[in-house]
XYZ file of C-alpha atoms in Angstrom:
450
model
C 26.842 112.489 35.081
C 28.683 109.822 33.136
C 31.090 110.770 30.388
C 30.991 108.137 27.660
C 33.015 107.696 24.500
C 32.119 106.741 20.949
C 34.098 105.688 17.893
C 32.673 105.391 14.377
C 34.279 104.306 11.124
C 34.297 107.028 8.463
C 36.395 105.227 5.839
C 33.429 104.563 3.541
C 32.222 108.178 3.780
C 35.474 109.866 2.748
C 36.240 111.077 -0.738
C 39.824 110.841 -1.959
C 40.651 114.489 -1.222
C 39.182 114.224 2.288
C 41.132 111.041 3.031
C 44.320 112.671 1.728
C 43.837 115.746 3.935
C 43.130 113.688 7.042
C 46.162 111.490 6.305
C 48.358 114.609 6.031
C 46.987 115.988 9.313
C 47.542 112.697 11.134
C 51.045 112.295 9.697
C 52.064 115.850 10.586
C 50.690 115.506 14.141
C 52.594 112.268 14.609
C 55.812 113.843 13.323
C 55.394 116.762 15.724
C 54.743 114.374 18.611
C 57.822 112.267 17.810
C 60.000 115.371 17.450
C 58.905 116.715 20.837
C 59.448 113.352 22.554
C 62.948 113.135 21.063
C 63.651 116.670 22.251
C 62.485 115.838 25.793
C 64.661 112.747 25.895
C 67.756 114.756 24.974
C 67.004 117.389 27.626
C 66.512 114.749 30.323
C 69.687 112.931 29.281
C 71.620 116.213 29.634
C 70.077 116.964 33.033
C 68.020 119.870 31.687
C 64.562 118.696 32.630
C 63.576 122.163 33.795
C 63.905 123.424 30.181
C 61.120 121.156 28.908
C 58.452 123.308 27.242
C 55.631 122.788 24.761
C 56.824 125.295 22.155
C 56.822 123.906 18.618
C 57.542 126.757 16.179
C 61.257 125.883 15.931
C 60.441 122.348 14.761
C 58.714 123.664 11.613
C 62.014 125.296 10.613
C 64.029 122.064 10.692
C 65.373 120.749 7.429
C 63.054 118.178 5.889
C 60.066 119.195 7.994
C 58.918 122.143 5.886
C 55.675 120.285 5.103
C 54.504 121.017 8.649
C 53.851 124.627 7.604
C 51.046 123.423 5.302
C 49.082 121.972 8.234
C 46.831 124.125 10.468
C 48.877 125.343 13.409
C 46.131 124.295 15.836
C 46.811 120.632 15.042
C 50.547 121.037 15.664
C 49.831 122.908 18.898
C 47.553 120.103 20.102
C 50.164 117.443 19.286
C 52.942 119.360 21.042
C 50.732 120.033 24.073
C 49.767 116.347 24.374
C 53.417 115.268 24.182
C 54.311 117.827 26.864
C 51.529 116.584 29.162
C 52.653 112.960 28.727
C 56.281 113.861 29.449
C 55.354 115.824 32.578
C 53.164 112.963 33.821
C 56.126 110.599 33.326
C 58.412 112.926 35.289
C 55.860 112.931 38.099
C 55.874 109.138 38.142
C 52.243 108.798 37.019
C 53.005 106.806 33.869
C 55.810 105.586 31.664
C 57.658 107.965 29.380
C 55.843 108.250 26.016
C 57.204 106.284 23.078
C 57.530 107.360 19.478
C 54.973 105.970 17.035
C 55.893 104.553 13.653
C 53.797 104.488 10.505
C 52.526 100.981 11.177
C 50.937 102.037 14.485
C 47.481 103.527 14.948
C 47.943 107.301 14.875
C 45.557 110.189 15.386
C 45.060 113.945 15.288
C 43.191 116.020 17.881
C 40.640 118.539 16.554
C 39.608 121.475 18.741
C 36.904 124.133 18.390
C 38.804 126.224 15.826
C 38.390 123.547 13.133
C 34.778 122.397 13.483
C 31.254 123.449 14.352
C 28.332 121.456 15.784
C 24.804 122.275 14.629
C 21.556 120.814 16.036
C 19.870 118.304 13.750
C 16.385 117.541 15.011
C 15.664 116.721 18.645
C 18.086 113.819 19.072
C 21.033 114.513 16.786
C 23.601 116.993 15.531
C 25.740 117.688 12.481
C 29.509 117.879 12.919
C 31.259 119.883 10.197
C 35.065 119.910 9.943
C 36.874 122.722 8.078
C 40.174 122.631 6.200
C 41.662 125.481 8.300
C 40.806 127.997 11.008
C 40.894 131.216 8.926
C 37.941 133.323 7.784
C 38.242 131.874 4.264
C 37.976 128.283 5.440
C 36.111 125.679 3.409
C 33.969 122.773 4.557
C 35.974 119.580 4.433
C 33.802 116.833 5.925
C 30.430 116.482 7.661
C 28.916 113.627 9.648
C 25.683 113.119 11.609
C 25.978 112.182 15.284
C 23.142 110.731 17.440
C 23.734 113.237 20.262
C 22.551 116.785 20.813
C 25.227 119.546 20.782
C 24.956 120.090 24.558
C 25.980 116.477 25.184
C 29.119 116.515 23.017
C 32.584 117.487 24.218
C 34.629 120.320 22.757
C 37.151 118.165 20.923
C 37.239 115.174 18.592
C 39.911 112.818 17.377
C 40.453 111.377 13.902
C 42.585 108.246 13.875
C 43.996 106.073 11.144
C 45.277 102.531 10.940
C 46.243 101.437 7.462
C 43.502 102.566 5.081
C 40.834 102.817 7.791
C 39.803 106.136 9.351
C 37.821 106.593 12.569
C 36.145 109.532 14.321
C 35.975 109.388 18.106
C 34.808 111.700 20.848
C 32.993 111.837 24.172
C 29.520 112.794 25.327
C 27.534 113.150 28.539
C 24.703 110.602 28.605
C 23.056 112.191 31.644
C 23.015 108.912 33.579
C 24.469 108.772 37.090
C 26.298 105.456 37.628
C 27.341 104.109 41.003
C 31.102 103.682 41.240
C 32.652 100.228 41.240
C 33.992 100.719 44.785
C 30.594 101.792 46.117
C 28.941 98.729 44.599
C 31.502 96.417 46.211
C 31.131 98.108 49.610
C 27.369 97.581 49.484
C 27.928 93.797 49.443
C 30.894 93.612 51.842
C 28.672 93.182 54.949
C 27.364 89.803 53.717
C 28.805 86.515 54.913
C 31.120 84.550 52.631
C 28.347 82.134 51.626
C 25.857 84.935 50.936
C 28.421 86.987 49.028
C 29.391 84.013 46.861
C 25.762 83.821 45.691
C 26.164 87.326 44.216
C 29.447 86.614 42.371
C 30.109 85.238 38.886
C 33.671 84.071 38.305
C 35.060 84.092 34.764
C 37.900 81.981 33.415
C 39.427 83.060 30.096
C 41.316 80.566 27.976
C 42.218 79.393 24.497
C 39.839 76.473 24.004
C 37.014 78.178 25.894
C 37.533 81.947 25.615
C 34.802 82.479 28.244
C 33.752 80.063 30.977
C 31.710 81.323 33.929
C 31.138 79.772 37.330
C 27.403 79.737 36.496
C 27.972 77.255 33.658
C 27.949 79.656 30.688
C 30.448 78.766 27.951
C 31.144 81.085 24.997
C 33.376 80.149 22.071
C 33.881 81.345 18.519
C 31.027 80.481 16.174
C 31.814 78.022 13.337
C 31.759 80.924 10.866
C 34.177 83.013 12.949
C 36.520 80.061 13.503
C 36.530 79.253 9.791
C 37.188 82.894 8.866
C 40.164 83.033 11.248
C 41.532 79.714 9.973
C 41.245 80.896 6.359
C 42.986 84.210 7.049
C 45.805 82.525 9.017
C 46.412 80.159 6.112
C 46.368 83.017 3.602
C 48.760 85.097 5.722
C 51.246 82.232 6.018
C 51.098 81.770 2.231
C 51.887 85.440 1.578
C 54.655 85.434 4.186
C 56.401 82.489 2.497
C 56.254 84.229 -0.879
C 57.546 87.500 0.573
C 60.434 85.764 2.369
C 61.444 84.021 -0.854
C 61.345 87.257 -2.860
C 63.497 89.024 -0.258
C 65.996 86.165 -0.345
C 66.207 86.073 -4.155
C 66.419 89.863 -4.336
C 69.237 89.920 -1.794
C 67.658 92.477 0.533
C 70.145 94.161 2.826
C 67.508 94.351 5.572
C 65.148 91.379 5.797
C 62.591 93.454 7.721
C 62.145 96.014 4.921
C 60.519 95.713 1.499
C 62.812 97.032 -1.235
C 60.711 96.410 -4.374
C 57.174 97.194 -5.485
C 56.192 93.502 -5.516
C 57.453 93.088 -1.958
C 55.454 96.095 -0.799
C 52.365 94.705 -2.533
C 52.734 91.420 -0.657
C 53.266 93.277 2.622
C 50.006 95.140 1.984
C 48.191 91.829 1.470
C 49.590 90.519 4.772
C 48.425 93.678 6.529
C 44.965 93.214 5.004
C 44.678 89.670 6.376
C 45.788 90.936 9.804
C 43.063 93.601 9.693
C 40.398 91.024 8.809
C 41.455 88.784 11.712
C 41.402 91.782 14.052
C 37.838 92.595 12.949
C 36.694 89.013 13.682
C 38.317 89.050 17.132
C 36.853 92.453 17.974
C 33.369 91.395 16.878
C 33.580 88.267 19.014
C 34.815 90.275 22.011
C 31.827 92.624 21.759
C 29.330 89.782 21.409
C 30.824 87.615 24.159
C 31.328 90.436 26.675
C 27.740 91.659 26.322
C 26.375 88.130 26.680
C 28.472 87.557 29.803
C 27.541 90.832 31.489
C 23.810 90.347 30.880
C 23.861 86.806 32.307
C 26.241 87.550 35.206
C 25.383 88.232 38.834
C 25.888 91.720 40.394
C 29.647 91.127 40.931
C 31.935 89.798 38.187
C 35.301 88.281 39.085
C 38.121 88.251 36.518
C 41.647 86.916 36.628
C 44.345 89.592 36.595
C 46.265 88.074 33.690
C 49.846 89.086 32.892
C 49.396 88.670 29.135
C 52.737 90.260 28.320
C 54.520 87.645 30.407
C 52.297 84.825 29.171
C 53.146 85.531 25.522
C 56.909 85.955 25.895
C 59.222 84.031 23.606
C 60.656 80.798 25.019
C 64.020 81.352 26.717
C 67.094 79.482 25.389
C 68.185 76.469 27.462
C 71.815 75.516 27.995
C 73.523 72.443 29.385
C 77.096 73.508 29.895
C 78.185 75.165 26.666
C 75.601 73.400 24.535
C 72.091 74.640 23.727
C 69.268 72.099 24.060
C 65.672 72.033 22.871
C 63.422 74.556 24.624
C 60.116 73.767 22.852
C 60.217 77.196 21.206
C 57.972 76.045 18.346
C 55.248 74.874 20.748
C 55.536 78.067 22.811
C 55.178 80.188 19.659
C 52.018 78.276 18.768
C 50.601 78.860 22.249
C 51.459 82.564 22.016
C 49.614 82.824 18.691
C 46.594 81.075 20.194
C 46.536 83.402 23.216
C 46.819 86.508 21.056
C 44.230 85.162 18.624
C 41.616 84.879 21.395
C 42.363 88.459 22.586
C 41.920 87.702 26.294
C 42.915 91.208 27.344
C 40.332 92.852 25.109
C 37.662 90.480 26.421
C 38.432 91.589 29.977
C 38.402 95.288 29.035
C 35.057 94.991 27.242
C 33.492 93.120 30.158
C 34.637 95.801 32.616
C 33.310 98.771 30.693
C 30.021 97.091 29.728
C 29.394 96.050 33.326
C 29.081 99.763 34.174
C 26.100 100.072 31.805
C 24.250 97.318 33.666
C 25.142 98.539 37.178
C 27.433 95.613 37.947
C 30.816 95.651 39.677
C 34.020 93.988 38.459
C 36.970 92.684 40.449
C 40.360 91.465 39.235
C 41.862 88.781 41.458
C 45.122 86.874 41.725
C 45.385 84.458 38.778
C 48.221 82.141 39.832
C 47.354 78.443 40.351
C 43.641 78.964 39.592
C 43.794 76.173 37.015
C 45.330 73.660 39.434
C 43.434 74.492 42.647
C 40.317 72.446 43.371
C 37.430 74.718 44.295
C 35.825 72.191 46.696
C 38.713 71.267 48.999
C 41.207 74.007 48.039
C 43.961 71.450 47.390
C 46.635 71.936 44.748
C 47.406 68.215 44.702
C 45.767 67.866 41.313
C 46.571 66.506 37.864
C 45.575 67.473 34.331
C 45.494 64.273 32.238
C 44.343 66.469 29.338
C 43.493 70.104 28.754
C 39.831 69.799 29.695
C 40.091 67.590 32.787
C 41.111 68.294 36.391
C 41.658 65.350 38.756
C 41.955 66.051 42.496
C 44.093 63.488 44.354
C 42.945 64.804 47.743
C 39.193 64.180 47.368
C 39.158 62.059 44.208
C 36.813 64.347 42.231
C 37.171 64.653 38.445
C 35.627 67.667 36.668
C 36.091 70.149 33.862
C 39.222 72.260 34.416
C 37.781 75.503 33.013
C 34.604 75.306 35.095
C 36.686 74.586 38.194
C 38.947 77.599 37.489
C 35.906 79.877 37.114
C 34.609 78.753 40.528
C 38.051 79.354 42.074
C 37.978 82.891 40.646
C 34.543 83.449 42.244
C 35.871 82.305 45.622
C 38.904 84.573 45.339
C 36.588 87.464 44.477
C 34.761 86.966 47.793
C 38.090 86.928 49.642
C 39.241 90.086 47.838
C 36.052 92.005 48.733
C 36.218 90.946 52.378
C 39.906 91.800 52.727
C 39.406 95.203 51.062
C 36.536 96.056 53.437
C 38.619 95.043 56.466
C 41.576 97.093 55.188
C 39.351 100.188 54.874
C 38.116 99.770 58.457
C 41.653 99.284 59.767
C 42.836 102.367 57.926
C 40.079 104.529 59.436
C 40.853 103.292 62.974
C 44.553 104.002 62.508
C 43.757 107.563 61.398
C 41.790 108.200 64.589
C 44.625 107.046 66.864
C 47.116 109.296 65.082
C 45.091 112.383 65.945
C 46.105 112.078 69.614
C 49.576 113.307 68.834
C 49.831 116.524 66.895
C 52.798 116.777 64.571
C 54.010 119.997 62.994
C 53.541 120.322 59.251
C 56.666 119.316 57.314
C 58.448 122.012 55.363
C 57.700 122.381 51.695
C 60.233 120.782 49.362
C 61.013 122.429 46.067
C 60.821 120.291 42.931
C 64.174 118.810 42.101
C 65.601 119.104 38.614
C 65.218 116.022 36.452
C 68.129 113.613 36.393
């Protein structure tokens, strides 16, 4: 069975007292999480990793954190337990050590069975009711209808907040058995390169053309979406100039903080424009990813983009002791364009929606895809402008984005073939090792954290 997730906006359904309570819960959970992470860091720095535990009662007694006592203890327990799990996973090398979250980040609170009930609502729905506490005298706080029966829903939900927006998310079992991505790829690995290429759609993601496929499909922002983004960017820049001037005239000690009510009001307006741009980008990502997946062939090839490296600030350039121009202004404009298109989100949406349509996805090496000619494989090419690729080896001139998408499709075929060969080689190596029996190694106790 497939476990799926859902996320719905509940901002418009909340009354003021409900929004206030949820904001307090989320804030208290985030404070508990940050306190536990800080505690773990100190223990690891002192070489006391073995003393890491998920106890949280002592944190409620700290000076300035008395407000935590007004929050249901189940929420604090869930926050402390999640921080402990993240820290232990980092110690085991499974992920990076968790970071603290500030107020400007998206934060959430985990609700478990003690604080809600799920009641059947007809044949295809249920009613989720959240209570203000877990005691016998608890009161109903918030209710929402969900399009899933109680047996499908998981035993926990999450309420998140970003700015003034609140969301309810959870998971459910849709009862559909999906073939894994690896199994789908293995089912095509026996084909020849030419036959396999006929089952692959390569996708090139870029700024001018956010989506370009090897099958000729091009998806860009609609005129309305492009105009909305342009208007919000202009409005944001206007508010930023006013805010910078007010901070300068006010003589702020810290230019990153707002010290007056008017400055905070302007900062709120800037945050509102950012939220509107994020909504436009998210809507486009949903529309474009669904359109791509429906039109694509059984295997979808994507570039494995290093977006963090692509959007880094331009490095300073020096000639002797003197700094020279490094085109920082142009690089900042390119970074804004890359982030505005949300290439990473596009890739994520394509990958998870491909599962619904029984299609496989592959991420391939992205370097030089824009300068390699897909026909002859030569890198002796030129880009007289952004949209054109000219191959000096065979003299062909074509669209650069379409060429890159076809290169991605070819690399996808190579990736599938190499992965299948690696699996066969690994199985043969395992068989040869069985000829020599080696004694089991002794167990090694876990070392203390350094």
